[in-house]
Amino acid sequence: MEDIDTRYNDSNRAFLQAFLARGTLTIKEAKPVLAAIFSTATDDEETSAEDVTEDDFHSYVNAANNAISPFDFAIRSTLSQHDRTRIYALVNTTSDPLTQLATTYTADEISYIKRLLDAMFETYNSQRQEVMAIQSTAAARLLKPPTERAHETQNGGATQGSSGQGLTGMAGERVLKDLVQQGWFEKSQAGFYTLSPRALMELKYYLLTTYNGGEDDEDQEEAEERQDKVKLCMACKEIVTIVIINYYDTIEDRRVVSAVEPGYLKKLLPDGPPAEGEKWEDIQKDIETKIMPGLTHWQSPNFMAFFPASSTYPGMLGELYSSAFTAAAFNWLCSPAITELETIVLDWLAELLHLPECYLSSGLGGGVIQGSASEAIVTVMVAARDRYLRDCTWHLEGQAREEAIAAKRGKLVALGSEMAHSSTQKAALITGVRFRTIPTSATDDFAMRGESLRRELEKCWQDGLEPFYLTATLGTTATCAVDNFAEIANVLTGFPQVWCHVDAAYAGAALVCEEYWHLTEHFAAFDSFDMNMHKWLLTNFDASCLYVKNRNHLISALSITPSYLKTDFSGIVTDYRDWQIPLGRRFRALKIWFVMRTYGVSGLKAHIRSHVVLGEIFAGLIRSRPDLFTVLTKPAFALTALNIVSPPPSPASSANHLTKKAYETINARGEIFLTSGVVGGIYAIRVVSANPKTEEKYLRRAFDILVAVAEEVRATEGREGKDE
């Protein structure tokens, strides 16, 4: 042809023929092809694949594109959604892809393919979980068309000429097999079908117009609210369908807790960084081969230990944007949006959690994002110490005041119930004060009561100590007990110098639901409150939301403003460095904003309630086997604490030994991951499953594992007893 570049020669024709034979190529796959072509073209020297450069490849691709463009074909590229390798494919630039399929498939088969696409991009692609894939079993359920099509109007109803009878199982399997062989679909080892990179490129226009709608929507408001099912990377203009789908879709198949030995990674990595930069493809491969074996998979539905650490795509995107914007953000001027969005979203959250108005920024209070609930406790304990010492020595000045403060520091004592998290004791170590615990009782479900608090406060004064701080807990670590806030508030009216902080790190998320609002009734009597959105409220770590009733107490204790930190806005705007121990801070409000907007209030409530129901189902299963298990306390906030019953004639005291042995056996096998604790002298296994991938089937499986192991250790104990 006259309009083809004159430099287009037999070597270029051979490359195009090789491309046509394969359909898709990566640079790695193309290098041996080009090496063979180069070797044939030069008689005196053989070319190896290592000698072929990326520039050589791109030169041949460009030449091929020039040759085939008059025929409405082009070689285009996209990134693999599994390993991010760039894949080049020969695509038709003008023909309707479904028309292409119609030359190979019957009308009923085309209808089936449309149903598969609907499932990928609609059914299994929601705002809560963007998974554009379909499993083999789900594909089998689509063989017969439903009586009413969800997309009948949008997709034109049944395909013209189809019988409406659907396909047989054998015919459906053949269609799927052919789609994979022809390069339209890819099938993972886990049995998931996804569109291939070539299909994404060729079907791009069809997918966008079918599932995202067009610009000519009659209802503009509906168009604005519509979720775009097919996401585009605006930088690379490529369809993003899976993100980290291969990890998340197979996470339940991975051993949930890492089984590596200490020091494993040092043996796998070189002694130092490379002298020259490496390709990202090589770096990424090491994630799976070197890093993944050393990970415990907190997002796995088989992770039922500690408390959950949420991870969602909106949270991930918030972290991505935050990383892109990277700012130390120690004052308002560093990035005004970072400070102001944090104030706004924390006020939103305070109202959502039904906190008293005194914790809102519109009054004397306000919220600030900390790294963890432990960091929040240290921060408010410093403020409590400063407030107490300042109030006790307000009438003194100069050296007399300094000496009085020094004398009182040695008498200060922080309090928490014996069920409170260890972070209170650690904060006491950091702040240089003493620590005492308040006893709890099984009869009170291990909640702190007012009378126990009063006795300990009075005893402190009798011992010459001065209590200045108390941690009350909404959802203790061991059993999710809730301290008696009404009684605590009543007792503290007689001890106004004590700063009371409510630690609601995990269970505080449940306050988004109205049925838990009664728990906040007395919070106006307390000084601070903290909950972690990164535990149970769909936000990636870290996002610990601390609220104070009077922000001036934090600022007075933590504000230092040297000349280099002063701005024209100092004293007028919020500078969050004065609300925390570190100076710099990240843009953490962004991911909270993304999560709140993506899920909405109704979505957040539904998330919490679904896990509470699952927790009740699991507790019911445990109670169904009283011969094997005892539930220590009333299950709360999706947590169940249980103990294994000793088989007769073994003494009841052996229950702790059996429970510990069962716990260790289960974790050693790695099918599920649990944690344990000692509550009131009783060894307990904790089961809490509240991450976004939790489903009833995984809790039922955990129950089956507990039953099997409990029976196993009881039988072993019985045999050992007979041998003795």
XYZ file of C-alpha atoms in Angstrom:
724
model
C 0.000 0.000 0.000
C 1.215 3.466 -0.936
C 0.337 5.133 2.376
C 2.327 2.608 4.451
C 5.675 3.838 5.659
C 8.425 2.794 3.200
C 10.452 1.523 6.148
C 7.828 -1.162 6.716
C 9.626 -4.344 5.606
C 9.536 -8.110 5.927
C 10.705 -7.923 9.545
C 7.724 -5.742 10.389
C 5.397 -8.104 8.550
C 6.804 -11.073 10.484
C 6.233 -9.240 13.784
C 2.629 -8.419 12.859
C 1.993 -12.030 11.845
C 3.343 -13.175 15.211
C 1.058 -10.674 16.938
C -1.956 -11.863 14.938
C -1.208 -15.463 15.890
C -1.103 -14.644 19.610
C -3.662 -11.866 20.011
C -1.791 -10.340 22.960
C 1.863 -9.818 23.844
C 3.886 -8.461 26.724
C 7.298 -6.936 26.179
C 8.833 -9.993 27.827
C 6.977 -12.305 25.424
C 7.821 -10.126 22.419
C 11.576 -10.033 22.986
C 12.266 -13.663 21.855
C 10.024 -13.085 18.823
C 11.946 -9.987 17.818
C 15.250 -11.722 18.558
C 14.334 -14.490 16.094
C 13.309 -11.901 13.506
C 16.540 -9.937 13.964
C 18.644 -13.114 13.756
C 16.984 -14.090 10.469
C 17.502 -10.620 9.031
C 21.230 -10.606 9.879
C 23.169 -13.640 8.648
C 26.397 -12.878 10.444
C 25.155 -12.532 14.036
C 22.505 -14.168 16.216
C 20.437 -11.854 18.430
C 19.390 -12.980 21.902
C 16.235 -11.864 23.728
C 18.396 -9.912 26.162
C 19.701 -7.829 23.265
C 16.213 -6.640 22.308
C 15.308 -3.313 23.908
C 11.947 -1.803 24.772
C 12.648 0.866 22.158
C 12.931 -1.912 19.547
C 9.568 -3.266 20.619
C 7.831 0.110 20.579
C 9.323 0.854 17.163
C 7.781 -2.318 15.718
C 4.443 -1.668 17.428
C 4.310 1.834 15.963
C 5.164 0.521 12.496
C 2.476 -2.167 12.799
C -0.105 0.401 13.884
C 0.674 2.533 10.855
C 0.131 -0.491 8.625
C -3.132 -1.742 10.128
C -4.881 1.535 10.954
C -6.526 1.797 7.474
C -8.273 -1.501 8.293
C -9.717 -0.155 11.609
C -7.338 -2.182 13.770
C -4.817 -0.989 16.349
C -2.391 -2.394 18.887
C -3.318 -0.911 22.255
C -2.074 -1.568 25.746
C -3.351 -1.758 29.285
C -2.066 -2.978 32.633
C -2.929 -6.442 33.854
C -5.286 -6.155 36.811
C -3.473 -9.037 38.533
C 0.240 -8.237 38.344
C 0.241 -4.799 36.635
C 2.241 -6.109 33.666
C 1.593 -4.025 30.532
C -0.216 -6.100 27.917
C -0.482 -5.194 24.244
C -3.468 -6.447 22.240
C -4.763 -6.203 18.698
C -8.211 -4.633 18.853
C -10.888 -3.584 16.360
C -11.321 0.177 16.684
C -14.736 0.592 15.048
C -16.715 -2.664 14.959
C -19.300 -3.397 17.650
C -17.677 -6.115 19.793
C -21.004 -7.882 20.323
C -21.407 -8.034 16.551
C -17.995 -9.687 16.440
C -19.149 -12.224 19.010
C -22.331 -12.841 17.011
C -20.234 -14.295 14.199
C -19.107 -17.045 16.589
C -21.922 -17.426 19.126
C -25.682 -18.027 18.878
C -28.272 -15.511 20.061
C -28.882 -17.518 23.268
C -25.141 -17.612 23.922
C -24.873 -13.842 23.372
C -27.688 -13.349 25.901
C -25.752 -15.507 28.369
C -22.597 -13.431 27.804
C -24.595 -10.260 28.483
C -25.878 -11.766 31.738
C -22.305 -12.559 32.732
C -21.278 -8.956 32.060
C -24.269 -7.688 34.038
C -23.195 -9.832 36.981
C -19.603 -8.611 36.765
C -20.422 -4.932 36.472
C -23.700 -4.689 38.395
C -24.488 -7.569 40.754
C -20.979 -7.986 42.170
C -19.930 -4.360 41.712
C -21.471 -2.270 44.480
C -20.371 0.810 46.369
C -19.404 -1.405 49.289
C -17.307 -3.832 47.266
C -16.069 -3.150 43.754
C -15.471 -6.663 42.435
C -15.911 -6.939 38.676
C -15.619 -10.701 38.472
C -17.873 -13.737 38.659
C -17.229 -17.161 40.151
C -17.913 -20.391 38.277
C -20.841 -21.320 40.526
C -22.430 -17.893 40.059
C -21.949 -18.150 36.289
C -23.815 -21.466 36.322
C -26.820 -19.785 37.962
C -27.078 -17.425 34.983
C -27.544 -20.140 32.347
C -31.299 -19.531 32.319
C -32.581 -15.971 31.853
C -34.682 -14.573 34.737
C -38.292 -13.668 34.041
C -37.509 -9.982 34.558
C -34.189 -8.494 33.502
C -32.749 -5.801 35.710
C -31.265 -4.183 32.610
C -34.004 -4.968 30.101
C -34.419 -1.347 29.105
C -30.751 -0.484 29.244
C -29.502 -3.551 27.441
C -32.366 -3.826 25.033
C -34.010 -6.824 26.697
C -33.299 -10.284 25.395
C -30.959 -10.545 22.460
C -32.834 -10.488 19.181
C -33.338 -13.998 17.863
C -32.745 -15.730 21.171
C -35.176 -18.443 22.231
C -35.358 -17.193 25.809
C -34.769 -20.748 27.009
C -31.185 -20.209 28.063
C -28.371 -22.747 27.887
C -27.673 -26.175 29.284
C -24.867 -26.627 31.779
C -22.667 -28.248 29.157
C -23.315 -25.444 26.670
C -22.537 -22.823 29.295
C -19.242 -24.482 30.192
C -18.326 -24.554 26.499
C -19.068 -20.825 26.126
C -16.904 -19.961 29.137
C -14.108 -22.191 27.892
C -14.268 -20.614 24.434
C -14.297 -17.086 25.863
C -11.116 -17.897 27.789
C -9.420 -19.559 24.802
C -10.350 -16.672 22.514
C -8.907 -14.156 24.942
C -12.135 -12.443 26.030
C -12.153 -13.824 29.585
C -9.460 -14.827 32.077
C -10.005 -17.483 34.735
C -8.174 -17.390 38.056
C -7.053 -20.421 40.055
C -9.838 -19.634 42.511
C -12.414 -20.018 39.715
C -13.161 -16.332 39.091
C -13.824 -15.094 35.556
C -12.840 -11.527 34.645
C -12.560 -9.662 31.395
C -9.114 -9.958 29.837
C -7.011 -6.851 29.170
C -7.802 -7.213 25.466
C -11.546 -7.420 26.205
C -11.360 -4.347 28.437
C -9.784 -2.394 25.596
C -12.151 -3.674 22.920
C -15.322 -3.490 25.025
C -14.444 -0.151 26.608
C -17.113 1.911 24.838
C -19.788 -0.749 25.335
C -19.006 -1.066 29.071
C -19.022 2.680 29.650
C -22.278 3.315 27.816
C -24.038 0.257 29.253
C -23.067 0.459 32.904
C -22.181 4.110 33.443
C -25.052 5.554 31.411
C -24.755 8.344 28.894
C -24.560 12.099 29.035
C -28.134 12.358 27.726
C -29.834 10.997 30.851
C -33.337 12.431 31.137
C -33.159 12.692 34.913
C -30.147 14.871 35.681
C -30.435 14.311 39.443
C -30.472 10.555 38.938
C -27.465 10.837 36.649
C -25.513 12.725 39.297
C -26.314 10.137 41.970
C -25.608 7.159 39.725
C -22.581 5.088 40.658
C -20.180 4.669 37.766
C -19.760 0.907 37.619
C -16.755 1.106 35.300
C -13.957 3.174 36.787
C -11.429 5.006 34.646
C -7.936 5.954 35.740
C -7.950 9.588 34.642
C -4.167 9.640 34.378
C -3.746 6.614 32.117
C -7.292 6.450 30.625
C -7.411 2.743 31.369
C -10.274 0.808 32.898
C -9.573 -0.220 36.489
C -11.597 -3.291 37.387
C -9.812 -5.227 40.081
C -7.451 -2.950 42.063
C -6.147 -5.512 44.576
C -8.857 -7.999 43.637
C -6.510 -10.964 43.449
C -5.512 -10.425 47.085
C -8.954 -9.683 48.475
C -10.813 -12.317 46.449
C -8.490 -15.092 47.569
C -7.651 -13.823 51.051
C -9.824 -16.450 52.754
C -7.725 -19.161 51.095
C -4.508 -17.874 52.644
C -3.269 -19.040 56.022
C -4.661 -16.262 58.183
C -1.739 -15.963 60.615
C 1.838 -15.868 59.398
C 3.866 -18.998 60.062
C 7.349 -17.582 59.431
C 10.164 -17.777 61.975
C 11.667 -14.621 63.504
C 14.358 -13.211 61.213
C 12.956 -14.851 58.061
C 13.096 -11.669 55.982
C 16.752 -10.880 56.571
C 17.631 -14.192 54.913
C 15.643 -13.249 51.800
C 16.814 -9.676 51.272
C 20.259 -8.439 50.228
C 22.596 -6.779 52.696
C 21.881 -3.316 51.301
C 19.859 -1.374 48.725
C 20.677 -1.777 45.015
C 23.298 0.514 43.513
C 20.966 1.276 40.622
C 17.189 1.576 40.625
C 15.125 -1.519 39.856
C 12.046 -1.927 37.678
C 8.730 -1.745 39.486
C 7.731 -5.122 38.048
C 10.659 -6.730 39.888
C 9.853 -4.909 43.121
C 6.200 -5.889 42.950
C 7.006 -9.588 42.514
C 8.824 -9.504 45.856
C 5.622 -8.449 47.605
C 4.125 -11.880 46.975
C 7.285 -13.931 47.395
C 8.947 -12.147 50.309
C 6.464 -9.876 52.103
C 3.220 -11.843 51.846
C 4.515 -14.894 53.778
C 5.236 -12.611 56.723
C 1.783 -11.042 56.839
C -1.085 -11.912 59.124
C -4.188 -11.193 57.078
C -6.338 -8.898 59.190
C -8.880 -8.490 56.386
C -9.478 -12.221 56.112
C -12.917 -13.406 57.235
C -10.991 -16.065 59.160
C -9.338 -13.364 61.285
C -11.313 -13.362 64.537
C -8.608 -12.152 66.904
C -8.052 -8.910 68.843
C -10.479 -6.413 67.294
C -10.904 -5.805 63.546
C -8.815 -3.350 61.532
C -11.098 -2.149 58.767
C -10.003 -1.710 55.182
C -12.224 -0.459 52.372
C -11.608 0.956 48.932
C -12.772 4.481 49.915
C -10.326 4.346 52.820
C -7.533 3.159 50.532
C -8.236 5.985 48.101
C -8.164 8.472 50.960
C -4.726 7.205 51.927
C -3.609 7.403 48.288
C -4.679 11.029 47.946
C -3.167 11.862 51.337
C 0.148 10.369 50.227
C -0.001 12.352 47.007
C -0.694 15.612 48.851
C 1.911 14.865 51.550
C 2.051 17.747 54.025
C 3.264 17.910 57.614
C 0.140 19.974 58.430
C 1.304 21.136 61.852
C -0.620 24.389 61.496
C -3.544 25.734 59.523
C -1.382 27.554 56.978
C 0.453 24.338 55.994
C -2.722 23.307 54.154
C -5.963 24.939 55.304
C -8.093 22.150 53.790
C -6.370 19.538 55.971
C -7.275 21.343 59.187
C -10.746 22.460 58.180
C -11.879 19.109 56.773
C -10.764 17.420 60.009
C -12.870 19.820 62.072
C -15.894 19.308 59.831
C -15.840 15.505 59.574
C -15.233 15.098 63.311
C -18.240 17.293 64.031
C -20.218 15.111 61.615
C -19.013 12.024 63.463
C -19.782 13.494 66.907
C -23.385 14.060 65.879
C -23.564 10.634 64.266
C -22.337 9.055 67.525
C -24.905 11.082 69.500
C -22.223 12.762 71.606
C -23.322 15.754 73.737
C -23.028 19.193 72.100
C -20.172 20.083 74.442
C -17.878 17.945 72.287
C -18.543 19.938 69.101
C -16.129 22.536 67.737
C -18.909 25.143 67.742
C -18.564 25.316 71.527
C -15.549 24.948 73.825
C -14.844 21.384 72.762
C -13.916 19.679 69.532
C -12.339 16.632 67.963
C -8.882 15.724 66.704
C -7.603 12.629 64.883
C -4.932 10.708 66.773
C -2.941 7.669 65.678
C -4.500 5.249 68.169
C -6.634 5.077 71.277
C -3.436 4.568 73.290
C -2.029 7.821 71.907
C -5.298 9.549 72.777
C -5.076 8.349 76.401
C -1.510 9.614 76.774
C -2.558 12.959 75.319
C -5.516 13.513 77.634
C -3.596 12.226 80.661
C -0.981 14.925 80.043
C -3.785 17.493 79.823
C -5.421 16.107 82.974
C -2.142 16.269 84.894
C -1.531 19.840 83.736
C -5.064 20.924 84.662
C -4.860 19.326 88.108
C -1.485 20.863 88.970
C -2.520 24.251 87.614
C -5.746 24.272 89.614
C -3.959 23.198 92.794
C -1.276 25.899 92.562
C -3.137 28.817 90.979
C -2.623 30.947 94.103
C 1.185 30.543 94.016
C 3.823 32.177 91.836
C 7.445 31.669 90.811
C 9.608 29.229 92.696
C 6.930 28.518 95.301
C 4.625 27.338 92.547
C 7.316 25.194 90.929
C 8.124 23.522 94.247
C 4.462 22.863 94.976
C 4.005 21.283 91.529
C 7.107 19.121 92.034
C 5.827 17.946 95.405
C 2.412 17.042 94.067
C 3.697 15.212 90.975
C 4.937 12.355 93.146
C 1.485 11.930 94.673
C -0.547 11.857 91.483
C -2.322 8.610 90.621
C -4.266 7.592 87.501
C -7.089 5.053 87.763
C -8.741 2.478 85.524
C -10.725 -0.675 86.071
C -8.892 -3.983 86.082
C -10.600 -4.645 82.723
C -9.419 -1.357 81.202
C -6.908 -1.567 78.371
C -3.233 -1.620 79.354
C -2.762 1.701 77.534
C -3.889 3.537 80.683
C -1.107 1.946 82.717
C 1.387 2.696 79.943
C 0.234 6.321 79.805
C 0.840 6.562 83.549
C 4.408 5.336 83.004
C 4.957 7.910 80.273
C 3.514 10.807 82.283
C 5.429 9.816 85.424
C 2.445 9.160 87.702
C 1.231 6.172 89.683
C -1.482 3.780 88.553
C -4.148 1.859 90.445
C -6.899 -0.472 89.275
C -10.525 -0.664 90.338
C -11.827 -4.217 90.845
C -14.738 -5.615 88.845
C -16.982 -8.620 89.335
C -18.455 -11.358 87.164
C -21.845 -10.589 88.699
C -21.627 -7.175 87.007
C -20.338 -8.656 83.738
C -16.943 -7.173 84.676
C -18.172 -3.575 84.332
C -16.796 -0.891 86.652
C -19.410 0.187 89.223
C -19.736 3.450 91.073
C -19.276 2.074 94.565
C -16.011 0.310 93.642
C -14.759 3.579 92.169
C -15.719 5.532 95.282
C -13.891 3.111 97.571
C -10.703 3.325 95.496
C -10.802 7.135 95.313
C -11.213 7.373 99.062
C -8.446 4.843 99.643
C -6.075 6.843 97.440
C -6.608 9.932 99.582
C -6.185 7.870 102.737
C -2.843 6.639 101.393
C -1.671 10.179 100.719
C -2.182 9.947 96.962
C -4.108 12.396 94.791
C -6.254 10.837 92.028
C -6.471 13.100 88.989
C -7.451 10.846 86.088
C -9.825 7.941 85.349
C -10.378 5.775 82.263
C -13.942 4.521 81.921
C -14.534 1.992 79.153
C -17.243 1.401 76.591
C -16.376 -2.107 75.413
C -13.499 -3.626 77.382
C -10.912 -5.692 75.534
C -11.665 -9.004 77.232
C -15.470 -9.099 77.097
C -16.686 -5.774 75.648
C -18.113 -4.827 79.042
C -19.586 -1.334 79.410
C -18.790 0.486 82.643
C -21.727 1.948 84.557
C -21.514 5.536 83.316
C -24.472 6.778 85.370
C -22.907 5.623 88.637
C -19.454 6.877 87.632
C -20.810 10.328 86.773
C -22.617 10.457 90.131
C -19.482 9.518 92.103
C -17.309 12.048 90.274
C -19.546 14.928 91.366
C -17.756 14.538 94.707
C -14.332 14.444 93.011
C -14.466 17.259 90.420
C -10.676 17.335 90.076
C -10.652 13.903 88.383
C -10.522 13.978 84.596
C -12.704 11.152 83.237
C -11.896 9.798 79.796
C -14.179 7.343 77.989
C -12.213 4.759 76.018
C -14.562 3.422 73.329
C -11.850 2.345 70.887
C -13.772 -0.563 69.348
C -17.357 -0.558 70.585
C -17.776 3.198 70.172
C -18.501 2.557 66.497
C -21.843 1.019 67.523
C -23.009 4.455 68.657
C -23.925 5.216 65.041
C -26.995 3.052 65.715
C -29.883 4.557 67.683
C -30.269 1.458 69.840
C -26.953 2.323 71.531
C -27.524 6.051 72.030
C -28.607 5.544 75.648
C -24.952 4.825 76.444
C -23.986 8.463 75.814
C -26.595 9.901 78.199
C -24.023 10.835 80.865
C -21.065 11.736 78.634
C -21.531 15.453 79.247
C -20.253 14.795 82.783
C -16.947 13.482 81.431
C -13.958 15.318 79.973
C -13.019 13.342 76.859
C -14.090 10.500 74.594
C -12.231 8.460 71.974
C -13.186 5.838 69.380
C -11.272 4.262 66.504
C -12.915 4.459 63.100
C -10.142 2.142 61.926
C -11.439 -0.724 64.037
C -15.097 -1.233 63.187
C -16.170 1.706 61.056
C -14.766 0.915 57.606
C -11.803 3.297 57.717
C -8.219 2.218 57.158
C -5.691 2.516 59.981
C -5.011 5.000 61.488
C -8.043 7.076 62.463
C -8.567 7.417 66.212
C -11.093 10.175 66.893
C -10.550 12.001 70.187
C -13.066 14.509 71.551
C -12.571 16.901 74.455
C -15.162 18.945 76.313
C -12.787 21.883 76.699
C -10.033 22.160 74.084
C -8.258 24.829 76.121
C -7.070 22.127 78.524
C -5.253 20.382 75.667
C -3.861 23.602 74.247
C -2.633 24.846 77.633
C -0.799 21.586 78.248
C 0.663 21.033 74.777
C 1.048 24.411 73.049
C 4.551 25.698 72.360
C 4.863 28.291 69.605
C 8.428 29.275 68.714
C 8.898 32.102 66.266
C 9.350 29.780 63.285
C 5.874 28.289 63.833
C 4.059 31.606 64.195
C 1.888 32.855 61.345
C -0.472 35.758 60.821
C -3.301 33.361 61.667
C -1.887 32.063 64.985
C -4.526 32.314 67.703
C -7.305 32.805 65.155
C -7.489 29.367 63.570
C -7.126 25.803 64.857
C -3.554 24.494 64.897
C -3.904 20.787 65.621
C -0.266 20.457 66.667
C -1.473 21.905 69.997
C -3.963 19.052 70.378
C -1.436 16.231 70.132
C 2.045 15.138 71.191
C 3.754 15.039 67.745
C 4.305 18.187 65.702
C 3.487 16.970 62.186
C 0.346 15.178 61.149
C -1.105 13.448 58.073
C -4.255 14.223 56.093
C -6.273 11.508 57.820
C -9.599 13.332 57.592
C -9.702 12.650 53.857
C -10.295 8.913 54.205
C -12.975 9.521 56.855
C -14.672 11.932 54.467
C -14.482 9.395 51.646
C -15.911 6.608 53.825
C -18.762 8.731 55.169
C -19.756 9.921 51.706
C -19.460 6.476 50.117
C -21.450 4.524 52.703
C -23.676 7.241 54.077
C -25.262 7.085 57.514
C -27.492 4.184 56.489
C -24.527 2.171 55.201
C -22.527 2.667 58.396
C -25.485 1.587 60.518
C -26.128 -1.456 58.335
C -22.466 -2.471 58.632
C -22.560 -2.425 62.453
C -25.935 -4.112 62.750
C -24.996 -6.921 60.393
C -22.011 -7.830 62.562
C -24.029 -7.647 65.768
C -26.490 -10.126 64.249
C -23.636 -12.412 63.172
C -22.207 -12.228 66.681
C -25.565 -13.296 68.117
C -25.754 -16.182 65.657
C -22.302 -17.368 66.720
C -23.142 -17.037 70.420
C -26.265 -19.100 69.746
C -24.149 -21.825 68.183
C -21.850 -21.877 71.217
C -24.839 -22.069 73.576
C -26.213 -24.989 71.544
C -23.340 -27.100 72.885
C -23.466 -26.621 76.690
C -21.675 -29.950 76.983
C -18.597 -28.350 75.395
C -18.710 -24.600 76.021
C -19.556 -21.973 78.599
C -20.197 -18.379 77.546
C -18.486 -16.167 80.114
C -20.580 -13.017 79.738
C -23.465 -11.865 77.627
C -22.097 -11.499 74.056
C -21.709 -7.837 73.151
C -20.716 -5.838 70.069
C -20.137 -9.024 68.013
C -17.712 -10.452 70.628
C -18.169 -13.784 72.377
C -15.880 -14.974 75.169
C -16.044 -18.703 75.875
C -14.488 -21.406 78.003
C -14.319 -25.166 77.371
C -16.199 -27.364 79.822
C -14.212 -30.065 81.609
C -15.413 -33.582 80.797
C -16.552 -35.637 83.772
C -15.042 -36.827 85.984
C -12.333 -34.169 85.492
C -12.446 -31.321 88.022
C -13.898 -28.008 86.868
C -10.487 -26.436 87.479
C -9.142 -28.280 84.430
C -11.321 -26.108 82.156
C -8.636 -23.421 81.971
C -6.035 -25.966 80.896
C -8.349 -27.415 78.231
C -9.301 -23.979 76.917
C -5.674 -22.891 76.673
C -4.737 -26.114 74.907
C -7.614 -25.766 72.432
C -6.706 -22.138 71.751
C -3.073 -22.996 71.045
C -4.054 -25.933 68.813
C -6.412 -23.823 66.705
C -3.901 -21.035 66.135
C -1.096 -23.486 65.387
C -3.152 -25.012 62.585
C -3.812 -21.581 61.103
C -7.313 -22.128 59.683
C -8.658 -19.291 61.823
C -6.930 -16.841 64.144
C -8.240 -16.227 67.677
C -6.969 -14.482 70.800
C -7.410 -15.374 74.436
C -7.418 -13.714 77.826
C -7.932 -14.330 81.518
C -11.143 -12.866 82.920
C -11.852 -13.208 86.625
C -9.388 -16.087 86.827
C -11.038 -17.885 83.907
C -9.065 -18.578 80.732
C -11.240 -17.464 77.819
C -11.138 -17.684 74.044
C -12.329 -14.487 72.360
C -14.126 -14.666 69.029
C -14.914 -11.410 67.244
C -15.500 -11.251 63.509
C -16.338 -7.735 62.354
C -14.320 -6.872 59.277
C -16.008 -6.019 55.958
C -15.555 -9.531 54.518
C -17.273 -11.289 57.409
C -20.055 -13.697 56.498
C -22.119 -16.186 58.479
C -20.490 -19.163 56.736
C -17.075 -18.261 58.181
C -18.432 -18.045 61.727
C -20.170 -21.392 61.294
C -16.882 -22.846 60.094
C -15.119 -21.349 63.136
C -17.750 -22.986 65.348
C -17.148 -26.350 63.663
C -13.394 -25.965 64.236
C -13.949 -25.073 67.901
C -16.212 -28.093 68.356
C -13.757 -30.464 66.702
C -10.751 -29.182 68.656
C -12.682 -29.044 71.941
C -13.694 -32.679 71.540
C -10.151 -33.561 70.560
C -8.483 -31.965 73.606
C -11.149 -33.317 75.961
C -10.597 -36.820 74.589
C -6.843 -36.451 74.915
C -7.247 -35.183 78.481
C -9.444 -38.179 79.293
C -6.911 -40.677 77.930
C -4.053 -39.008 79.801
C -6.099 -39.119 82.999
C -6.679 -42.862 82.609
C -2.980 -43.461 81.956
C -2.139 -41.744 85.209
